JSON list of C-alpha atoms and ligand atoms in Angstrom, two decimals:
[
{"chain": "A", "resi": 1, "resn": "MET", "atom": "CA", "xyz": [-9.86, 122.86, -4.33]},
{"chain": "A", "resi": 2, "resn": "ILE", "atom": "CA", "xyz": [-8.66, 119.26, -3.91]},
{"chain": "A", "resi": 3, "resn": "GLY", "atom": "CA", "xyz": [-10.09, 117.14, -1.09]},
{"chain": "A", "resi": 4, "resn": "ILE", "atom": "CA", "xyz": [-7.70, 114.63, 0.45]},
{"chain": "A", "resi": 5, "resn": "ILE", "atom": "CA", "xyz": [-9.27, 112.01, 2.66]},
{"chain": "A", "resi": 6, "resn": "SER", "atom": "CA", "xyz": [-7.15, 109.64, 4.63]},
{"chain": "A", "resi": 7, "resn": "ALA", "atom": "CA", "xyz": [-8.16, 106.54, 6.54]},
{"chain": "A", "resi": 8, "resn": "MET", "atom": "CA", "xyz": [-5.45, 107.07, 9.13]},
{"chain": "A", "resi": 9, "resn": "GLN", "atom": "CA", "xyz": [-4.84, 109.89, 11.57]},
{"chain": "A", "resi": 10, "resn": "GLU", "atom": "CA", "xyz": [-1.09, 109.22, 11.20]},
{"chain": "A", "resi": 11, "resn": "GLU", "atom": "CA", "xyz": [-1.30, 109.92, 7.51]},
{"chain": "A", "resi": 12, "resn": "ILE", "atom": "CA", "xyz": [-3.18, 113.15, 8.00]},
{"chain": "A", "resi": 13, "resn": "GLN", "atom": "CA", "xyz": [-0.44, 114.10, 10.44]},
{"chain": "A", "resi": 14, "resn": "ALA", "atom": "CA", "xyz": [2.37, 113.60, 7.89]},
{"chain": "A", "resi": 15, "resn": "LEU", "atom": "CA", "xyz": [0.46, 115.71, 5.35]},
{"chain": "A", "resi": 16, "resn": "LEU", "atom": "CA", "xyz": [-0.49, 118.29, 8.00]},
{"chain": "A", "resi": 17, "resn": "ASN", "atom": "CA", "xyz": [3.18, 118.80, 8.80]},
{"chain": "A", "resi": 18, "resn": "GLN", "atom": "CA", "xyz": [3.59, 120.13, 5.24]},
{"chain": "A", "resi": 19, "resn": "LEU", "atom": "CA", "xyz": [0.33, 122.11, 5.08]},
{"chain": "A", "resi": 20, "resn": "GLN", "atom": "CA", "xyz": [0.67, 125.92, 4.93]},
{"chain": "A", "resi": 21, "resn": "ASN", "atom": "CA", "xyz": [-1.84, 128.69, 5.82]},
{"chain": "A", "resi": 22, "resn": "VAL", "atom": "CA", "xyz": [-4.00, 126.26, 7.75]},
{"chain": "A", "resi": 23, "resn": "ALA", "atom": "CA", "xyz": [-7.64, 127.06, 8.60]},
{"chain": "A", "resi": 24, "resn": "THR", "atom": "CA", "xyz": [-9.46, 124.49, 10.70]},
{"chain": "A", "resi": 25, "resn": "THR", "atom": "CA", "xyz": [-13.19, 123.67, 10.73]},
{"chain": "A", "resi": 26, "resn": "LYS", "atom": "CA", "xyz": [-14.72, 121.19, 13.20]},
{"chain": "A", "resi": 27, "resn": "LYS", "atom": "CA", "xyz": [-18.03, 119.51, 12.39]},
{"chain": "A", "resi": 28, "resn": "GLY", "atom": "CA", "xyz": [-19.63, 116.19, 13.20]},
{"chain": "A", "resi": 29, "resn": "MET", "atom": "CA", "xyz": [-16.60, 114.99, 15.21]},
{"chain": "A", "resi": 30, "resn": "ARG", "atom": "CA", "xyz": [-14.37, 115.62, 12.19]},
{"chain": "A", "resi": 31, "resn": "THR", "atom": "CA", "xyz": [-11.70, 118.25, 11.69]},
{"chain": "A", "resi": 32, "resn": "TYR", "atom": "CA", "xyz": [-11.24, 119.68, 8.17]},
{"chain": "A", "resi": 33, "resn": "TYR", "atom": "CA", "xyz": [-7.85, 121.32, 7.55]},
{"chain": "A", "resi": 34, "resn": "LYS", "atom": "CA", "xyz": [-7.87, 123.79, 4.67]},
{"chain": "A", "resi": 35, "resn": "GLY", "atom": "CA", "xyz": [-4.57, 125.14, 3.36]},
{"chain": "A", "resi": 36, "resn": "THR", "atom": "CA", "xyz": [-1.90, 124.80, 0.68]},
{"chain": "A", "resi": 37, "resn": "LEU", "atom": "CA", "xyz": [0.00, 121.56, 0.20]},
{"chain": "A", "resi": 38, "resn": "PHE", "atom": "CA", "xyz": [2.91, 121.69, -2.27]},
{"chain": "A", "resi": 39, "resn": "ASN", "atom": "CA", "xyz": [1.32, 124.91, -3.64]},
{"chain": "A", "resi": 40, "resn": "LYS", "atom": "CA", "xyz": [-2.14, 123.41, -4.25]},
{"chain": "A", "resi": 41, "resn": "ASN", "atom": "CA", "xyz": [-5.30, 124.45, -2.40]},
{"chain": "A", "resi": 42, "resn": "VAL", "atom": "CA", "xyz": [-6.45, 121.42, -0.46]},
{"chain": "A", "resi": 43, "resn": "VAL", "atom": "CA", "xyz": [-8.68, 120.30, 2.40]},
{"chain": "A", "resi": 44, "resn": "LEU", "atom": "CA", "xyz": [-7.40, 117.37, 4.45]},
{"chain": "A", "resi": 45, "resn": "VAL", "atom": "CA", "xyz": [-9.64, 115.22, 6.60]},
{"chain": "A", "resi": 46, "resn": "PHE", "atom": "CA", "xyz": [-9.47, 111.91, 8.44]},
{"chain": "A", "resi": 47, "resn": "SER", "atom": "CA", "xyz": [-12.36, 109.78, 7.10]},
{"chain": "A", "resi": 48, "resn": "ARG", "atom": "CA", "xyz": [-12.72, 107.74, 10.28]},
{"chain": "A", "resi": 49, "resn": "TRP", "atom": "CA", "xyz": [-13.17, 104.01, 9.75]},
{"chain": "A", "resi": 50, "resn": "GLY", "atom": "CA", "xyz": [-15.83, 102.12, 7.86]},
{"chain": "A", "resi": 51, "resn": "LYS", "atom": "CA", "xyz": [-18.31, 102.91, 5.09]},
{"chain": "A", "resi": 52, "resn": "VAL", "atom": "CA", "xyz": [-20.80, 105.01, 7.07]},
{"chain": "A", "resi": 53, "resn": "ALA", "atom": "CA", "xyz": [-18.15, 107.22, 8.65]},
{"chain": "A", "resi": 54, "resn": "SER", "atom": "CA", "xyz": [-16.25, 107.77, 5.42]},
{"chain": "A", "resi": 55, "resn": "ALA", "atom": "CA", "xyz": [-19.42, 108.47, 3.39]},
{"chain": "A", "resi": 56, "resn": "ALA", "atom": "CA", "xyz": [-20.49, 111.09, 5.93]},
{"chain": "A", "resi": 57, "resn": "THR", "atom": "CA", "xyz": [-17.06, 112.72, 5.88]},
{"chain": "A", "resi": 58, "resn": "THR", "atom": "CA", "xyz": [-17.09, 112.81, 2.08]},
{"chain": "A", "resi": 59, "resn": "THR", "atom": "CA", "xyz": [-20.56, 114.36, 1.91]},
{"chain": "A", "resi": 60, "resn": "GLN", "atom": "CA", "xyz": [-19.53, 117.11, 4.32]},
{"chain": "A", "resi": 61, "resn": "LEU", "atom": "CA", "xyz": [-16.30, 117.71, 2.39]},
{"chain": "A", "resi": 62, "resn": "ILE", "atom": "CA", "xyz": [-18.17, 118.10, -0.90]},
{"chain": "A", "resi": 63, "resn": "ASN", "atom": "CA", "xyz": [-20.93, 120.30, 0.50]},
{"chain": "A", "resi": 64, "resn": "ASP", "atom": "CA", "xyz": [-18.82, 122.63, 2.63]},
{"chain": "A", "resi": 65, "resn": "PHE", "atom": "CA", "xyz": [-15.61, 122.98, 0.67]},
{"chain": "A", "resi": 66, "resn": "ASN", "atom": "CA", "xyz": [-16.67, 122.92, -2.97]},
{"chain": "A", "resi": 67, "resn": "VAL", "atom": "CA", "xyz": [-13.96, 120.41, -3.92]},
{"chain": "A", "resi": 68, "resn": "ASP", "atom": "CA", "xyz": [-13.50, 119.60, -7.59]},
{"chain": "A", "resi": 69, "resn": "GLU", "atom": "CA", "xyz": [-11.56, 116.38, -7.01]},
{"chain": "A", "resi": 70, "resn": "ILE", "atom": "CA", "xyz": [-11.17, 113.91, -4.14]},
{"chain": "A", "resi": 71, "resn": "ILE", "atom": "CA", "xyz": [-8.15, 111.70, -3.52]},
{"chain": "A", "resi": 72, "resn": "PHE", "atom": "CA", "xyz": [-8.34, 109.00, -0.89]},
{"chain": "A", "resi": 73, "resn": "THR", "atom": "CA", "xyz": [-5.21, 107.53, 0.69]},
{"chain": "A", "resi": 74, "resn": "GLY", "atom": "CA", "xyz": [-4.82, 104.69, 3.14]},
{"chain": "A", "resi": 75, "resn": "VAL", "atom": "CA", "xyz": [-3.69, 101.12, 3.67]},
{"chain": "A", "resi": 76, "resn": "ALA", "atom": "CA", "xyz": [-5.27, 97.84, 2.55]},
{"chain": "A", "resi": 77, "resn": "GLY", "atom": "CA", "xyz": [-4.94, 94.09, 2.96]},
{"chain": "A", "resi": 78, "resn": "ALA", "atom": "CA", "xyz": [-3.82, 92.10, -0.11]},
{"chain": "A", "resi": 79, "resn": "ILE", "atom": "CA", "xyz": [-6.10, 89.32, -1.35]},
{"chain": "A", "resi": 80, "resn": "THR", "atom": "CA", "xyz": [-3.94, 88.30, -4.30]},
{"chain": "A", "resi": 81, "resn": "THR", "atom": "CA", "xyz": [-0.63, 86.49, -3.89]},
{"chain": "A", "resi": 82, "resn": "ASN", "atom": "CA", "xyz": [1.27, 88.80, -6.24]},
{"chain": "A", "resi": 83, "resn": "LEU", "atom": "CA", "xyz": [0.93, 91.76, -3.84]},
{"chain": "A", "resi": 84, "resn": "ASN", "atom": "CA", "xyz": [3.36, 92.23, -0.95]},
{"chain": "A", "resi": 85, "resn": "ILE", "atom": "CA", "xyz": [3.46, 94.55, 2.03]},
{"chain": "A", "resi": 86, "resn": "GLY", "atom": "CA", "xyz": [4.63, 97.95, 0.78]},
{"chain": "A", "resi": 87, "resn": "ASP", "atom": "CA", "xyz": [3.19, 97.63, -2.75]},
{"chain": "A", "resi": 88, "resn": "VAL", "atom": "CA", "xyz": [0.78, 100.32, -3.92]},
{"chain": "A", "resi": 89, "resn": "VAL", "atom": "CA", "xyz": [-2.66, 99.80, -5.46]},
{"chain": "A", "resi": 90, "resn": "ILE", "atom": "CA", "xyz": [-4.14, 102.64, -7.49]},
{"chain": "A", "resi": 91, "resn": "GLY", "atom": "CA", "xyz": [-7.86, 101.83, -7.64]},
{"chain": "A", "resi": 92, "resn": "LYS", "atom": "CA", "xyz": [-9.74, 101.15, -10.84]},
{"chain": "A", "resi": 93, "resn": "LYS", "atom": "CA", "xyz": [-13.17, 99.81, -9.83]},
{"chain": "A", "resi": 94, "resn": "LEU", "atom": "CA", "xyz": [-14.52, 99.95, -6.26]},
{"chain": "A", "resi": 95, "resn": "TYR", "atom": "CA", "xyz": [-16.85, 97.21, -5.01]},
{"chain": "A", "resi": 96, "resn": "GLN", "atom": "CA", "xyz": [-18.79, 96.98, -1.74]},
{"chain": "A", "resi": 97, "resn": "HIS", "atom": "CA", "xyz": [-18.06, 93.34, -0.92]},
{"chain": "A", "resi": 98, "resn": "ASP", "atom": "CA", "xyz": [-20.71, 93.27, 1.83]},
{"chain": "A", "resi": 99, "resn": "MET", "atom": "CA", "xyz": [-23.51, 94.75, -0.32]},
{"chain": "A", "resi": 100, "resn": "ASP", "atom": "CA", "xyz": [-26.11, 92.04, -0.86]},
{"chain": "A", "resi": 101, "resn": "ALA", "atom": "CA", "xyz": [-29.78, 92.95, -1.33]},
{"chain": "A", "resi": 102, "resn": "SER", "atom": "CA", "xyz": [-30.53, 89.68, -3.17]},
{"chain": "A", "resi": 103, "resn": "PRO", "atom": "CA", "xyz": [-32.98, 88.46, -4.29]},
{"chain": "A", "resi": 104, "resn": "LEU", "atom": "CA", "xyz": [-34.26, 92.01, -4.87]},
{"chain": "A", "resi": 105, "resn": "PHE", "atom": "CA", "xyz": [-31.02, 92.93, -6.64]},
{"chain": "A", "resi": 106, "resn": "ASP", "atom": "CA", "xyz": [-27.97, 90.98, -7.79]},
{"chain": "A", "resi": 107, "resn": "GLN", "atom": "CA", "xyz": [-25.28, 90.50, -5.15]},
{"chain": "A", "resi": 108, "resn": "PHE", "atom": "CA", "xyz": [-23.02, 93.63, -4.96]},
{"chain": "A", "resi": 109, "resn": "GLU", "atom": "CA", "xyz": [-25.52, 95.81, -6.84]},
{"chain": "A", "resi": 110, "resn": "ILE", "atom": "CA", "xyz": [-26.02, 99.18, -5.15]},
{"chain": "A", "resi": 111, "resn": "PRO", "atom": "CA", "xyz": [-29.80, 99.65, -4.99]},
{"chain": "A", "resi": 112, "resn": "ILE", "atom": "CA", "xyz": [-31.15, 102.57, -7.05]},
{"chain": "A", "resi": 113, "resn": "LEU", "atom": "CA", "xyz": [-27.79, 103.27, -8.73]},
{"chain": "A", "resi": 114, "resn": "ASN", "atom": "CA", "xyz": [-28.06, 100.08, -10.73]},
{"chain": "A", "resi": 115, "resn": "LYS", "atom": "CA", "xyz": [-24.30, 99.54, -10.49]},
{"chain": "A", "resi": 116, "resn": "LYS", "atom": "CA", "xyz": [-22.09, 96.82, -8.99]},
{"chain": "A", "resi": 117, "resn": "PHE", "atom": "CA", "xyz": [-18.98, 99.00, -8.85]},
{"chain": "A", "resi": 118, "resn": "ILE", "atom": "CA", "xyz": [-17.93, 102.63, -9.14]},
{"chain": "A", "resi": 119, "resn": "GLU", "atom": "CA", "xyz": [-15.05, 103.55, -11.38]},
{"chain": "A", "resi": 120, "resn": "THR", "atom": "CA", "xyz": [-12.33, 106.02, -10.48]},
{"chain": "A", "resi": 121, "resn": "LYS", "atom": "CA", "xyz": [-11.34, 108.90, -12.73]},
{"chain": "A", "resi": 122, "resn": "ASN", "atom": "CA", "xyz": [-8.54, 108.37, -15.25]},
{"chain": "A", "resi": 123, "resn": "SER", "atom": "CA", "xyz": [-5.56, 107.59, -13.01]},
{"chain": "A", "resi": 124, "resn": "THR", "atom": "CA", "xyz": [-2.66, 108.01, -15.44]},
{"chain": "A", "resi": 125, "resn": "ALA", "atom": "CA", "xyz": [-1.24, 111.05, -13.62]},
{"chain": "A", "resi": 126, "resn": "LEU", "atom": "CA", "xyz": [-1.54, 109.35, -10.23]},
{"chain": "A", "resi": 127, "resn": "ILE", "atom": "CA", "xyz": [0.10, 106.19, -11.56]},
{"chain": "A", "resi": 128, "resn": "ASN", "atom": "CA", "xyz": [3.01, 108.23, -12.93]},
{"chain": "A", "resi": 129, "resn": "ALA", "atom": "CA", "xyz": [3.33, 110.09, -9.61]},
{"chain": "A", "resi": 130, "resn": "THR", "atom": "CA", "xyz": [3.43, 106.74, -7.78]},
{"chain": "A", "resi": 131, "resn": "LYS", "atom": "CA", "xyz": [6.03, 105.29, -10.15]},
{"chain": "A", "resi": 132, "resn": "LEU", "atom": "CA", "xyz": [8.24, 108.32, -9.58]},
{"chain": "A", "resi": 133, "resn": "PHE", "atom": "CA", "xyz": [7.77, 107.95, -5.82]},
{"chain": "A", "resi": 134, "resn": "LEU", "atom": "CA", "xyz": [8.75, 104.26, -5.96]},
{"chain": "A", "resi": 135, "resn": "ASN", "atom": "CA", "xyz": [11.85, 105.14, -8.02]},
{"chain": "A", "resi": 136, "resn": "THR", "atom": "CA", "xyz": [12.90, 107.64, -5.35]},
{"chain": "A", "resi": 137, "resn": "PHE", "atom": "CA", "xyz": [11.65, 105.54, -2.42]},
{"chain": "A", "resi": 138, "resn": "SER", "atom": "CA", "xyz": [14.62, 106.10, -0.12]},
{"chain": "A", "resi": 139, "resn": "ASN", "atom": "CA", "xyz": [14.07, 109.90, -0.19]},
{"chain": "A", "resi": 140, "resn": "TYR", "atom": "CA", "xyz": [10.85, 109.37, 1.76]},
{"chain": "A", "resi": 141, "resn": "ILE", "atom": "CA", "xyz": [11.03, 106.01, 3.53]},
{"chain": "A", "resi": 142, "resn": "ASN", "atom": "CA", "xyz": [13.46, 104.86, 6.18]},
{"chain": "A", "resi": 143, "resn": "ILE", "atom": "CA", "xyz": [15.07, 101.87, 4.45]},
{"chain": "A", "resi": 144, "resn": "ALA", "atom": "CA", "xyz": [15.94, 100.06, 7.69]},
{"chain": "A", "resi": 145, "resn": "LYS", "atom": "CA", "xyz": [12.28, 100.25, 8.70]},
{"chain": "A", "resi": 146, "resn": "ALA", "atom": "CA", "xyz": [11.14, 99.12, 5.25]},
{"chain": "A", "resi": 147, "resn": "GLU", "atom": "CA", "xyz": [13.42, 96.10, 5.51]},
{"chain": "A", "resi": 148, "resn": "GLU", "atom": "CA", "xyz": [11.74, 95.12, 8.78]},
{"chain": "A", "resi": 149, "resn": "PHE", "atom": "CA", "xyz": [8.63, 94.51, 6.64]},
{"chain": "A", "resi": 150, "resn": "ASN", "atom": "CA", "xyz": [10.65, 92.86, 3.85]},
{"chain": "A", "resi": 151, "resn": "ILE", "atom": "CA", "xyz": [9.86, 95.77, 1.55]},
{"chain": "A", "resi": 152, "resn": "LEU", "atom": "CA", "xyz": [12.64, 95.42, -0.98]},
{"chain": "A", "resi": 153, "resn": "ASN", "atom": "CA", "xyz": [11.33, 96.48, -4.36]},
{"chain": "A", "resi": 154, "resn": "PRO", "atom": "CA", "xyz": [7.79, 97.80, -3.95]},
{"chain": "A", "resi": 155, "resn": "LYS", "atom": "CA", "xyz": [5.61, 97.87, -7.06]},
{"chain": "A", "resi": 156, "resn": "ILE", "atom": "CA", "xyz": [2.40, 99.50, -8.24]},
{"chain": "A", "resi": 157, "resn": "ILE", "atom": "CA", "xyz": [-0.74, 97.77, -9.47]},
{"chain": "A", "resi": 158, "resn": "HIS", "atom": "CA", "xyz": [-3.71, 99.50, -11.11]},
{"chain": "A", "resi": 159, "resn": "GLY", "atom": "CA", "xyz": [-6.50, 97.24, -9.90]},
{"chain": "A", "resi": 160, "resn": "ASP", "atom": "CA", "xyz": [-9.91, 96.73, -8.37]},
{"chain": "A", "resi": 161, "resn": "ILE", "atom": "CA", "xyz": [-10.62, 97.23, -4.66]},
{"chain": "A", "resi": 162, "resn": "ALA", "atom": "CA", "xyz": [-13.23, 95.62, -2.40]},
{"chain": "A", "resi": 163, "resn": "SER", "atom": "CA", "xyz": [-14.55, 97.62, 0.57]},
{"chain": "A", "resi": 164, "resn": "GLY", "atom": "CA", "xyz": [-16.69, 96.44, 3.48]},
{"chain": "A", "resi": 165, "resn": "ASP", "atom": "CA", "xyz": [-17.32, 96.92, 7.16]},
{"chain": "A", "resi": 166, "resn": "GLN", "atom": "CA", "xyz": [-15.00, 94.06, 8.13]},
{"chain": "A", "resi": 167, "resn": "PHE", "atom": "CA", "xyz": [-11.33, 93.77, 8.92]},
{"chain": "A", "resi": 168, "resn": "ILE", "atom": "CA", "xyz": [-10.33, 90.69, 6.89]},
{"chain": "A", "resi": 169, "resn": "SER", "atom": "CA", "xyz": [-7.90, 88.34, 8.63]},
{"chain": "A", "resi": 170, "resn": "SER", "atom": "CA", "xyz": [-8.55, 84.80, 7.42]},
{"chain": "A", "resi": 171, "resn": "ILE", "atom": "CA", "xyz": [-7.68, 82.67, 4.39]},
{"chain": "A", "resi": 172, "resn": "GLU", "atom": "CA", "xyz": [-11.27, 81.38, 4.22]},
{"chain": "A", "resi": 173, "resn": "LYS", "atom": "CA", "xyz": [-12.64, 84.90, 3.81]},
{"chain": "A", "resi": 174, "resn": "ILE", "atom": "CA", "xyz": [-9.99, 85.69, 1.18]},
{"chain": "A", "resi": 175, "resn": "LYS", "atom": "CA", "xyz": [-11.01, 82.59, -0.79]},
{"chain": "A", "resi": 176, "resn": "GLN", "atom": "CA", "xyz": [-14.64, 83.67, -0.66]},
{"chain": "A", "resi": 177, "resn": "LEU", "atom": "CA", "xyz": [-13.74, 87.18, -1.88]},
{"chain": "A", "resi": 178, "resn": "ASN", "atom": "CA", "xyz": [-11.56, 85.74, -4.67]},
{"chain": "A", "resi": 179, "resn": "ALA", "atom": "CA", "xyz": [-14.44, 83.55, -5.82]},
{"chain": "A", "resi": 180, "resn": "ASN", "atom": "CA", "xyz": [-17.07, 86.31, -5.74]},
{"chain": "A", "resi": 181, "resn": "LEU", "atom": "CA", "xyz": [-14.96, 89.26, -6.88]},
{"chain": "A", "resi": 182, "resn": "PRO", "atom": "CA", "xyz": [-12.14, 87.71, -8.94]},
{"chain": "A", "resi": 183, "resn": "THR", "atom": "CA", "xyz": [-10.67, 91.02, -10.15]},
{"chain": "A", "resi": 184, "resn": "ALA", "atom": "CA", "xyz": [-10.34, 92.59, -6.66]},
{"chain": "A", "resi": 185, "resn": "VAL", "atom": "CA", "xyz": [-6.72, 92.71, -5.48]},
{"chain": "A", "resi": 186, "resn": "CYS", "atom": "CA", "xyz": [-7.10, 94.20, -1.99]},
{"chain": "A", "resi": 187, "resn": "VAL", "atom": "CA", "xyz": [-9.59, 94.88, 0.80]},
{"chain": "A", "resi": 188, "resn": "GLU", "atom": "CA", "xyz": [-10.25, 97.91, 2.95]},
{"chain": "A", "resi": 189, "resn": "MET", "atom": "CA", "xyz": [-13.17, 99.58, 4.72]},
{"chain": "A", "resi": 190, "resn": "GLU", "atom": "CA", "xyz": [-13.91, 102.93, 3.06]},
{"chain": "A", "resi": 191, "resn": "GLY", "atom": "CA", "xyz": [-13.01, 103.30, -0.63]},
{"chain": "A", "resi": 192, "resn": "ALA", "atom": "CA", "xyz": [-16.23, 102.13, -2.29]},
{"chain": "A", "resi": 193, "resn": "ALA", "atom": "CA", "xyz": [-18.34, 104.27, 0.06]},
{"chain": "A", "resi": 194, "resn": "VAL", "atom": "CA", "xyz": [-16.34, 107.40, -0.77]},
{"chain": "A", "resi": 195, "resn": "ALA", "atom": "CA", "xyz": [-16.48, 106.45, -4.47]},
{"chain": "A", "resi": 196, "resn": "GLN", "atom": "CA", "xyz": [-20.28, 106.15, -4.31]},
{"chain": "A", "resi": 197, "resn": "ILE", "atom": "CA", "xyz": [-20.72, 109.60, -2.78]},
{"chain": "A", "resi": 198, "resn": "CYS", "atom": "CA", "xyz": [-18.31, 111.12, -5.31]},
{"chain": "A", "resi": 199, "resn": "TYR", "atom": "CA", "xyz": [-20.28, 109.46, -8.12]},
{"chain": "A", "resi": 200, "resn": "GLU", "atom": "CA", "xyz": [-23.58, 110.76, -6.76]},
{"chain": "A", "resi": 201, "resn": "TYR", "atom": "CA", "xyz": [-22.18, 114.32, -6.56]},
{"chain": "A", "resi": 202, "resn": "SER", "atom": "CA", "xyz": [-20.21, 114.09, -9.85]},
{"chain": "A", "resi": 203, "resn": "VAL", "atom": "CA", "xyz": [-16.86, 114.70, -8.13]},
{"chain": "A", "resi": 204, "resn": "PRO", "atom": "CA", "xyz": [-13.86, 112.95, -9.79]},
{"chain": "A", "resi": 205, "resn": "PHE", "atom": "CA", "xyz": [-12.42, 110.36, -7.41]},
{"chain": "A", "resi": 206, "resn": "SER", "atom": "CA", "xyz": [-9.04, 108.58, -7.16]},
{"chain": "A", "resi": 207, "resn": "ILE", "atom": "CA", "xyz": [-7.69, 106.21, -4.54]},
{"chain": "A", "resi": 208, "resn": "ILE", "atom": "CA", "xyz": [-4.23, 105.17, -3.37]},
{"chain": "A", "resi": 209, "resn": "ARG", "atom": "CA", "xyz": [-4.00, 102.09, -1.14]},
{"chain": "A", "resi": 210, "resn": "ILE", "atom": "CA", "xyz": [-0.72, 100.85, 0.30]},
{"chain": "A", "resi": 211, "resn": "ILE", "atom": "CA", "xyz": [-0.58, 97.17, 1.21]},
{"chain": "A", "resi": 212, "resn": "SER", "atom": "CA", "xyz": [-0.10, 96.84, 4.99]},
{"chain": "A", "resi": 213, "resn": "ASP", "atom": "CA", "xyz": [-0.93, 93.12, 5.41]},
{"chain": "A", "resi": 214, "resn": "ASN", "atom": "CA", "xyz": [-2.06, 90.00, 3.61]},
{"chain": "A", "resi": 215, "resn": "ALA", "atom": "CA", "xyz": [-5.56, 89.90, 5.14]},
{"chain": "A", "resi": 216, "resn": "ASN", "atom": "CA", "xyz": [-4.56, 86.61, 6.83]},
{"chain": "A", "resi": 217, "resn": "ASN", "atom": "CA", "xyz": [-3.85, 85.53, 10.41]},
{"chain": "A", "resi": 218, "resn": "ASN", "atom": "CA", "xyz": [-0.95, 87.99, 10.63]},
{"chain": "A", "resi": 219, "resn": "ALA", "atom": "CA", "xyz": [-3.05, 90.97, 9.52]},
{"chain": "A", "resi": 220, "resn": "THR", "atom": "CA", "xyz": [-3.79, 92.27, 13.01]},
{"chain": "A", "resi": 221, "resn": "ILE", "atom": "CA", "xyz": [-0.05, 92.39, 13.77]},
{"chain": "A", "resi": 222, "resn": "ASP", "atom": "CA", "xyz": [1.19, 93.76, 10.43]},
{"chain": "A", "resi": 223, "resn": "PHE", "atom": "CA", "xyz": [-1.51, 96.38, 9.88]},
{"chain": "A", "resi": 224, "resn": "PRO", "atom": "CA", "xyz": [-0.95, 98.71, 12.88]},
{"chain": "A", "resi": 225, "resn": "LYS", "atom": "CA", "xyz": [2.84, 98.39, 12.75]},
{"chain": "A", "resi": 226, "resn": "PHE", "atom": "CA", "xyz": [2.95, 99.31, 9.08]},
{"chain": "A", "resi": 227, "resn": "ALA", "atom": "CA", "xyz": [0.33, 102.04, 9.39]},
{"chain": "A", "resi": 228, "resn": "ASN", "atom": "CA", "xyz": [2.24, 103.74, 12.19]},
{"chain": "A", "resi": 229, "resn": "SER", "atom": "CA", "xyz": [5.77, 103.54, 10.93]},
{"chain": "A", "resi": 230, "resn": "ILE", "atom": "CA", "xyz": [5.70, 103.65, 7.14]},
{"chain": "A", "resi": 231, "resn": "ALA", "atom": "CA", "xyz": [2.42, 104.29, 5.33]},
{"chain": "A", "resi": 232, "resn": "SER", "atom": "CA", "xyz": [2.10, 108.02, 5.96]},
{"chain": "A", "resi": 233, "resn": "ASN", "atom": "CA", "xyz": [5.27, 108.85, 4.07]},
{"chain": "A", "resi": 234, "resn": "TYR", "atom": "CA", "xyz": [3.99, 107.03, 0.99]},
{"chain": "A", "resi": 235, "resn": "ALA", "atom": "CA", "xyz": [1.02, 109.40, 0.73]},
{"chain": "A", "resi": 236, "resn": "LEU", "atom": "CA", "xyz": [3.30, 112.38, 1.19]},
{"chain": "A", "resi": 237, "resn": "GLY", "atom": "CA", "xyz": [5.71, 111.29, -1.55]},
{"chain": "A", "resi": 238, "resn": "ILE", "atom": "CA", "xyz": [3.03, 110.30, -4.05]},
{"chain": "A", "resi": 239, "resn": "LEU", "atom": "CA", "xyz": [1.01, 113.51, -3.58]},
{"chain": "A", "resi": 240, "resn": "LYS", "atom": "CA", "xyz": [4.11, 115.67, -3.85]},
{"chain": "A", "resi": 241, "resn": "ASN", "atom": "CA", "xyz": [4.78, 114.20, -7.31]},
{"chain": "A", "resi": 242, "resn": "TYR", "atom": "CA", "xyz": [1.09, 114.36, -8.27]},
{"chain": "A", "resi": 243, "resn": "PHE", "atom": "CA", "xyz": [0.86, 118.07, -7.46]},
{"chain": "A", "resi": 244, "resn": "ALA", "atom": "CA", "xyz": [4.21, 119.00, -9.06]},
{"chain": "B", "resi": 1, "resn": "LIG", "atom": "N1", "xyz": [-7.11, 97.75, 5.93]},
{"chain": "B", "resi": 1, "resn": "LIG", "atom": "C1", "xyz": [-5.85, 97.30, 6.02]},
{"chain": "B", "resi": 1, "resn": "LIG", "atom": "N2", "xyz": [-5.82, 95.96, 6.11]},
{"chain": "B", "resi": 1, "resn": "LIG", "atom": "C2", "xyz": [-7.11, 95.55, 6.08]},
{"chain": "B", "resi": 1, "resn": "LIG", "atom": "C3", "xyz": [-7.72, 94.28, 6.15]},
{"chain": "B", "resi": 1, "resn": "LIG", "atom": "N3", "xyz": [-7.00, 93.17, 6.29]},
{"chain": "B", "resi": 1, "resn": "LIG", "atom": "N4", "xyz": [-9.08, 94.22, 6.11]},
{"chain": "B", "resi": 1, "resn": "LIG", "atom": "C4", "xyz": [-9.80, 95.35, 5.97]},
{"chain": "B", "resi": 1, "resn": "LIG", "atom": "N5", "xyz": [-9.27, 96.58, 5.91]},
{"chain": "B", "resi": 1, "resn": "LIG", "atom": "C5", "xyz": [-7.93, 96.67, 5.96]}
]
């Protein structure tokens, strides 16, 4: 069984439209949709936003559905200038950028685990699935809509991700993140929390993040527009190739 967690209800909806033999379970204000997606047994769930919500969703998913792999999909803000709206980040290392129990522990260190980041599983298959998706982009994405966001030639990066309970929308904050976590390429609010729970339960974890904004003053405008009109079809296309 593969668990698919998405940070957006819209994305769950696009995947739900393709889900067959659906059985629904409601618990803790979350709805878990079990079924077959492109011939694989999956459970889909909306993580809800932030580290606490997504960690709770992940724990429930692991305990109730016996998943042997979790894939997270959602959008993120870019904090490196070589990423543009519409590019895809496949996560390598996941940091909690707001974890700071110093001076008891080093900044970013997760107490007890003795780790500053959690690594994803080998992502070669997911990277190949994403490359194939990007090469067949127009089969999934409305090109006129993509052009509204200046998405011309979207690319993939295999890079580090910083998660925290903050929506980042200022250059000052980006500079601070770049200084403290120089390898992180994008920011979001759930990935590292889900990664930590997967690590603690020994469940292989992968993450797909689509760039929806540049974490700057425009982020609050770009993020919802992109999330609503484009992002969900990325997840659909990438997962279709991944499961093939
Ligand atoms: N998710 C998408 N864009 C984001 C941003 N700028 N900050 C945090 N999470 C995000």
